[in-house]
Amino acid sequence: MSSSNLAGETQIFRRLGPKPASAARSPFALAPTGAGTGARAVAQLRHDLHLFMRQESVAQPHETDARRLAVLLDMYEVLHSLTEGPARWESRAAATLARALESYTEELQAEPDQASASAMRTLAQGIDLLANLLERHTPGLEEVGAAPFVLVVDDEPLSRRLAKLGLERAGLAHISLDSSTEAAELLQRQRFDLVLLDMHMPDLDGCELCRRMRKMAFHAATPAVFVTGQNDLKARAQASLSGGTDFIGKPFHCGELAVKALGHILRARSPRPLGDTAIFTLAGVTGSPAGTNASTSPRLAGV
């Protein structure tokens, strides 16, 4: 690796983290501690985000940039008030997700050029899930077995290191492999809660690995997140057809990976659906307080 590349890589890691949590203990292993706090604030934030996602497609670029910054600031203030305030969380799952979302929104405010449409969708999905967790604590969600375990399969060392930072931030234990052939063998012997796999690898490509995984009894429904190029639409279509659950663009932000990983594991472990209720709906906004579609955010109203 050249000195210039090494310097660039060092800057990436200095900027993105790590902000590790203990991976030895499940981030979801906390018994209920009382009534949830902040559910209304998060529900309102979810409503504003849904409205923003609908309006963004018809907004002018300069309007979109200003509105994204306003949304990020609103998100950060709500999440920070929850994570730093006196709230007693019903579950470590909600607390961990809120901290991951808070960290990611703070970083995107500092790097607004990284606040892409994909990043905003990831945040909207995370807020939607957090609102569901706060609105209705799901019995048994925190006691469903051992700490989550993630498999990372990527032949690029930098991608594996970024994945490590993101998963550590989410408090998720993981194992990394640079060979998809070895990964296929390991998947036959061991259960994982999430698989993060590169699209293009020299032995088995990501699609073939995912197809094999879907034929394994205990990985037929395991969330599989593909690492792909930001604009590689053909590859994304192939990944979806092979059984992929989601995508994350390369180069990815470890804050986005932390939010995605927590979200997919929480949804997969829940005995009841905790999906994204209206993020991609065109028919209308759901979850609106008092049945209104109007945003109550003063910052959004001003842009």
PDB file of N, CA and C in Angstrom, residues 138-189:
ATOM      1  N   THR A 138     -41.912  -5.583  23.197  1.00  0.00           N
ATOM      2  CA  THR A 138     -42.230  -6.925  22.718  1.00  0.00           C
ATOM      3  C   THR A 138     -41.770  -7.969  23.727  1.00  0.00           C
ATOM      4  N   PRO A 139     -42.681  -8.680  24.374  1.00  0.00           N
ATOM      5  CA  PRO A 139     -42.281  -9.686  25.354  1.00  0.00           C
ATOM      6  C   PRO A 139     -41.350 -10.719  24.733  1.00  0.00           C
ATOM      7  N   GLY A 140     -40.279 -11.011  25.449  1.00  0.00           N
ATOM      8  CA  GLY A 140     -39.367 -12.044  24.985  1.00  0.00           C
ATOM      9  C   GLY A 140     -38.285 -11.572  24.047  1.00  0.00           C
ATOM     10  N   LEU A 141     -38.376 -10.313  23.565  1.00  0.00           N
ATOM     11  CA  LEU A 141     -37.381  -9.855  22.598  1.00  0.00           C
ATOM     12  C   LEU A 141     -35.988  -9.834  23.199  1.00  0.00           C
ATOM     13  N   GLU A 142     -35.902  -9.534  24.489  1.00  0.00           N
ATOM     14  CA  GLU A 142     -34.600  -9.403  25.124  1.00  0.00           C
ATOM     15  C   GLU A 142     -34.034 -10.755  25.599  1.00  0.00           C
ATOM     16  N   GLU A 143     -34.860 -11.794  25.586  1.00  0.00           N
ATOM     17  CA  GLU A 143     -34.419 -13.062  26.169  1.00  0.00           C
ATOM     18  C   GLU A 143     -34.398 -14.184  25.144  1.00  0.00           C
ATOM     19  N   VAL A 144     -34.061 -13.854  23.899  1.00  0.00           N
ATOM     20  CA  VAL A 144     -34.148 -14.868  22.851  1.00  0.00           C
ATOM     21  C   VAL A 144     -32.776 -15.446  22.537  1.00  0.00           C
ATOM     22  N   GLY A 145     -32.141 -16.004  23.525  1.00  0.00           N
ATOM     23  CA  GLY A 145     -30.925 -16.741  23.263  1.00  0.00           C
ATOM     24  C   GLY A 145     -29.665 -15.930  23.502  1.00  0.00           C
ATOM     25  N   ALA A 146     -28.572 -16.420  22.919  1.00  0.00           N
ATOM     26  CA  ALA A 146     -27.250 -15.870  23.158  1.00  0.00           C
ATOM     27  C   ALA A 146     -27.086 -14.510  22.492  1.00  0.00           C
ATOM     28  N   ALA A 147     -25.959 -13.870  22.811  1.00  0.00           N
ATOM     29  CA  ALA A 147     -25.640 -12.587  22.194  1.00  0.00           C
ATOM     30  C   ALA A 147     -25.600 -12.735  20.677  1.00  0.00           C
ATOM     31  N   PRO A 148     -26.070 -11.731  19.941  1.00  0.00           N
ATOM     32  CA  PRO A 148     -26.050 -11.812  18.474  1.00  0.00           C
ATOM     33  C   PRO A 148     -24.634 -12.002  17.951  1.00  0.00           C
ATOM     34  N   PHE A 149     -24.524 -12.746  16.861  1.00  0.00           N
ATOM     35  CA  PHE A 149     -23.223 -13.054  16.264  1.00  0.00           C
ATOM     36  C   PHE A 149     -23.323 -12.807  14.763  1.00  0.00           C
ATOM     37  N   VAL A 150     -22.353 -12.070  14.224  1.00  0.00           N
ATOM     38  CA  VAL A 150     -22.382 -11.636  12.825  1.00  0.00           C
ATOM     39  C   VAL A 150     -21.208 -12.243  12.072  1.00  0.00           C
ATOM     40  N   LEU A 151     -21.454 -12.657  10.833  1.00  0.00           N
ATOM     41  CA  LEU A 151     -20.400 -13.148   9.947  1.00  0.00           C
ATOM     42  C   LEU A 151     -20.140 -12.097   8.871  1.00  0.00           C
ATOM     43  N   VAL A 152     -18.873 -11.705   8.722  1.00  0.00           N
ATOM     44  CA  VAL A 152     -18.448 -10.765   7.684  1.00  0.00           C
ATOM     45  C   VAL A 152     -17.617 -11.532   6.668  1.00  0.00           C
ATOM     46  N   VAL A 153     -18.009 -11.438   5.393  1.00  0.00           N
ATOM     47  CA  VAL A 153     -17.284 -12.142   4.326  1.00  0.00           C
ATOM     48  C   VAL A 153     -16.895 -11.113   3.271  1.00  0.00           C
ATOM     49  N   ASP A 154     -15.599 -10.806   3.189  1.00  0.00           N
ATOM     50  CA  ASP A 154     -15.128  -9.785   2.252  1.00  0.00           C
ATOM     51  C   ASP A 154     -13.643 -10.001   2.022  1.00  0.00           C
ATOM     52  N   ASP A 155     -13.220  -9.981   0.764  1.00  0.00           N
ATOM     53  CA  ASP A 155     -11.809 -10.200   0.469  1.00  0.00           C
ATOM     54  C   ASP A 155     -10.983  -8.918   0.557  1.00  0.00           C
ATOM     55  N   GLU A 156     -11.612  -7.772   0.812  1.00  0.00           N
ATOM     56  CA  GLU A 156     -10.895  -6.505   0.921  1.00  0.00           C
ATOM     57  C   GLU A 156     -10.627  -6.178   2.392  1.00  0.00           C
ATOM     58  N   PRO A 157      -9.349  -6.049   2.785  1.00  0.00           N
ATOM     59  CA  PRO A 157      -9.026  -5.777   4.194  1.00  0.00           C
ATOM     60  C   PRO A 157      -9.661  -4.499   4.730  1.00  0.00           C
ATOM     61  N   LEU A 158      -9.709  -3.429   3.919  1.00  0.00           N
ATOM     62  CA  LEU A 158     -10.278  -2.172   4.398  1.00  0.00           C
ATOM     63  C   LEU A 158     -11.763  -2.323   4.717  1.00  0.00           C
ATOM     64  N   SER A 159     -12.494  -3.035   3.861  1.00  0.00           N
ATOM     65  CA  SER A 159     -13.922  -3.244   4.117  1.00  0.00           C
ATOM     66  C   SER A 159     -14.133  -4.047   5.397  1.00  0.00           C
ATOM     67  N   ARG A 160     -13.285  -5.064   5.619  1.00  0.00           N
ATOM     68  CA  ARG A 160     -13.419  -5.863   6.841  1.00  0.00           C
ATOM     69  C   ARG A 160     -13.134  -5.016   8.079  1.00  0.00           C
ATOM     70  N   ARG A 161     -12.168  -4.115   7.982  1.00  0.00           N
ATOM     71  CA  ARG A 161     -11.829  -3.275   9.129  1.00  0.00           C
ATOM     72  C   ARG A 161     -12.943  -2.260   9.415  1.00  0.00           C
ATOM     73  N   LEU A 162     -13.531  -1.705   8.363  1.00  0.00           N
ATOM     74  CA  LEU A 162     -14.659  -0.790   8.561  1.00  0.00           C
ATOM     75  C   LEU A 162     -15.861  -1.528   9.153  1.00  0.00           C
ATOM     76  N   ALA A 163     -16.081  -2.762   8.678  1.00  0.00           N
ATOM     77  CA  ALA A 163     -17.165  -3.571   9.241  1.00  0.00           C
ATOM     78  C   ALA A 163     -16.922  -3.823  10.726  1.00  0.00           C
ATOM     79  N   LYS A 164     -15.678  -4.093  11.092  1.00  0.00           N
ATOM     80  CA  LYS A 164     -15.328  -4.309  12.496  1.00  0.00           C
ATOM     81  C   LYS A 164     -15.679  -3.086  13.336  1.00  0.00           C
ATOM     82  N   LEU A 165     -15.346  -1.893  12.833  1.00  0.00           N
ATOM     83  CA  LEU A 165     -15.646  -0.669  13.573  1.00  0.00           C
ATOM     84  C   LEU A 165     -17.152  -0.487  13.765  1.00  0.00           C
ATOM     85  N   GLY A 166     -17.909  -0.709  12.686  1.00  0.00           N
ATOM     86  CA  GLY A 166     -19.353  -0.532  12.768  1.00  0.00           C
ATOM     87  C   GLY A 166     -20.008  -1.518  13.708  1.00  0.00           C
ATOM     88  N   LEU A 167     -19.596  -2.776  13.639  1.00  0.00           N
ATOM     89  CA  LEU A 167     -20.198  -3.801  14.489  1.00  0.00           C
ATOM     90  C   LEU A 167     -19.799  -3.624  15.948  1.00  0.00           C
ATOM     91  N   GLU A 168     -18.559  -3.210  16.196  1.00  0.00           N
ATOM     92  CA  GLU A 168     -18.146  -2.939  17.575  1.00  0.00           C
ATOM     93  C   GLU A 168     -18.943  -1.783  18.158  1.00  0.00           C
ATOM     94  N   ARG A 169     -19.203  -0.776  17.334  1.00  0.00           N
ATOM     95  CA  ARG A 169     -19.998   0.356  17.815  1.00  0.00           C
ATOM     96  C   ARG A 169     -21.389  -0.100  18.239  1.00  0.00           C
ATOM     97  N   ALA A 170     -21.944  -1.077  17.525  1.00  0.00           N
ATOM     98  CA  ALA A 170     -23.271  -1.600  17.852  1.00  0.00           C
ATOM     99  C   ALA A 170     -23.226  -2.639  18.962  1.00  0.00           C
ATOM    100  N   GLY A 171     -22.031  -2.971  19.451  1.00  0.00           N
ATOM    101  CA  GLY A 171     -21.911  -3.970  20.499  1.00  0.00           C
ATOM    102  C   GLY A 171     -22.133  -5.381  20.015  1.00  0.00           C
ATOM    103  N   LEU A 172     -21.835  -5.646  18.736  1.00  0.00           N
ATOM    104  CA  LEU A 172     -22.114  -6.944  18.128  1.00  0.00           C
ATOM    105  C   LEU A 172     -20.827  -7.729  17.906  1.00  0.00           C
ATOM    106  N   ALA A 173     -20.786  -8.945  18.446  1.00  0.00           N
ATOM    107  CA  ALA A 173     -19.654  -9.824  18.208  1.00  0.00           C
ATOM    108  C   ALA A 173     -19.681 -10.314  16.768  1.00  0.00           C
ATOM    109  N   HIS A 174     -18.502 -10.563  16.199  1.00  0.00           N
ATOM    110  CA  HIS A 174     -18.467 -10.984  14.803  1.00  0.00           C
ATOM    111  C   HIS A 174     -17.208 -11.788  14.526  1.00  0.00           C
ATOM    112  N   ILE A 175     -17.238 -12.468  13.391  1.00  0.00           N
ATOM    113  CA  ILE A 175     -16.060 -13.129  12.853  1.00  0.00           C
ATOM    114  C   ILE A 175     -15.928 -12.701  11.399  1.00  0.00           C
ATOM    115  N   SER A 176     -14.694 -12.441  10.949  1.00  0.00           N
ATOM    116  CA  SER A 176     -14.449 -11.982   9.583  1.00  0.00           C
ATOM    117  C   SER A 176     -13.664 -13.029   8.810  1.00  0.00           C
ATOM    118  N   LEU A 177     -14.085 -13.271   7.569  1.00  0.00           N
ATOM    119  CA  LEU A 177     -13.387 -14.191   6.674  1.00  0.00           C
ATOM    120  C   LEU A 177     -13.129 -13.497   5.347  1.00  0.00           C
ATOM    121  N   ASP A 178     -11.994 -13.826   4.724  1.00  0.00           N
ATOM    122  CA  ASP A 178     -11.700 -13.273   3.399  1.00  0.00           C
ATOM    123  C   ASP A 178     -12.010 -14.263   2.287  1.00  0.00           C
ATOM    124  N   SER A 179     -12.515 -15.431   2.639  1.00  0.00           N
ATOM    125  CA  SER A 179     -12.823 -16.476   1.664  1.00  0.00           C
ATOM    126  C   SER A 179     -14.296 -16.858   1.750  1.00  0.00           C
ATOM    127  N   SER A 180     -15.007 -16.736   0.645  1.00  0.00           N
ATOM    128  CA  SER A 180     -16.419 -17.124   0.647  1.00  0.00           C
ATOM    129  C   SER A 180     -16.578 -18.638   0.683  1.00  0.00           C
ATOM    130  N   THR A 181     -15.585 -19.383   0.207  1.00  0.00           N
ATOM    131  CA  THR A 181     -15.634 -20.843   0.301  1.00  0.00           C
ATOM    132  C   THR A 181     -15.585 -21.281   1.760  1.00  0.00           C
ATOM    133  N   GLU A 182     -14.674 -20.682   2.527  1.00  0.00           N
ATOM    134  CA  GLU A 182     -14.608 -20.974   3.955  1.00  0.00           C
ATOM    135  C   GLU A 182     -15.894 -20.543   4.655  1.00  0.00           C
ATOM    136  N   ALA A 183     -16.450 -19.420   4.223  1.00  0.00           N
ATOM    137  CA  ALA A 183     -17.693 -18.935   4.828  1.00  0.00           C
ATOM    138  C   ALA A 183     -18.832 -19.918   4.601  1.00  0.00           C
ATOM    139  N   ALA A 184     -18.912 -20.488   3.393  1.00  0.00           N
ATOM    140  CA  ALA A 184     -19.971 -21.456   3.096  1.00  0.00           C
ATOM    141  C   ALA A 184     -19.856 -22.677   4.004  1.00  0.00           C
ATOM    142  N   GLU A 185     -18.631 -23.115   4.254  1.00  0.00           N
ATOM    143  CA  GLU A 185     -18.420 -24.261   5.141  1.00  0.00           C
ATOM    144  C   GLU A 185     -18.795 -23.914   6.581  1.00  0.00           C
ATOM    145  N   LEU A 186     -18.423 -22.703   7.022  1.00  0.00           N
ATOM    146  CA  LEU A 186     -18.731 -22.295   8.389  1.00  0.00           C
ATOM    147  C   LEU A 186     -20.237 -22.140   8.600  1.00  0.00           C
ATOM    148  N   LEU A 187     -20.932 -21.617   7.610  1.00  0.00           N
ATOM    149  CA  LEU A 187     -22.380 -21.427   7.723  1.00  0.00           C
ATOM    150  C   LEU A 187     -23.118 -22.752   7.897  1.00  0.00           C
ATOM    151  N   GLN A 188     -22.550 -23.839   7.391  1.00  0.00           N
ATOM    152  CA  GLN A 188     -23.170 -25.152   7.556  1.00  0.00           C
ATOM    153  C   GLN A 188     -23.047 -25.662   8.987  1.00  0.00           C
ATOM    154  N   ARG A 189     -22.058 -25.133   9.730  1.00  0.00           N
ATOM    155  CA  ARG A 189     -21.795 -25.633  11.078  1.00  0.00           C
ATOM    156  C   ARG A 189     -22.281 -24.700  12.183  1.00  0.00           C
TER     157      ARG A 189
END
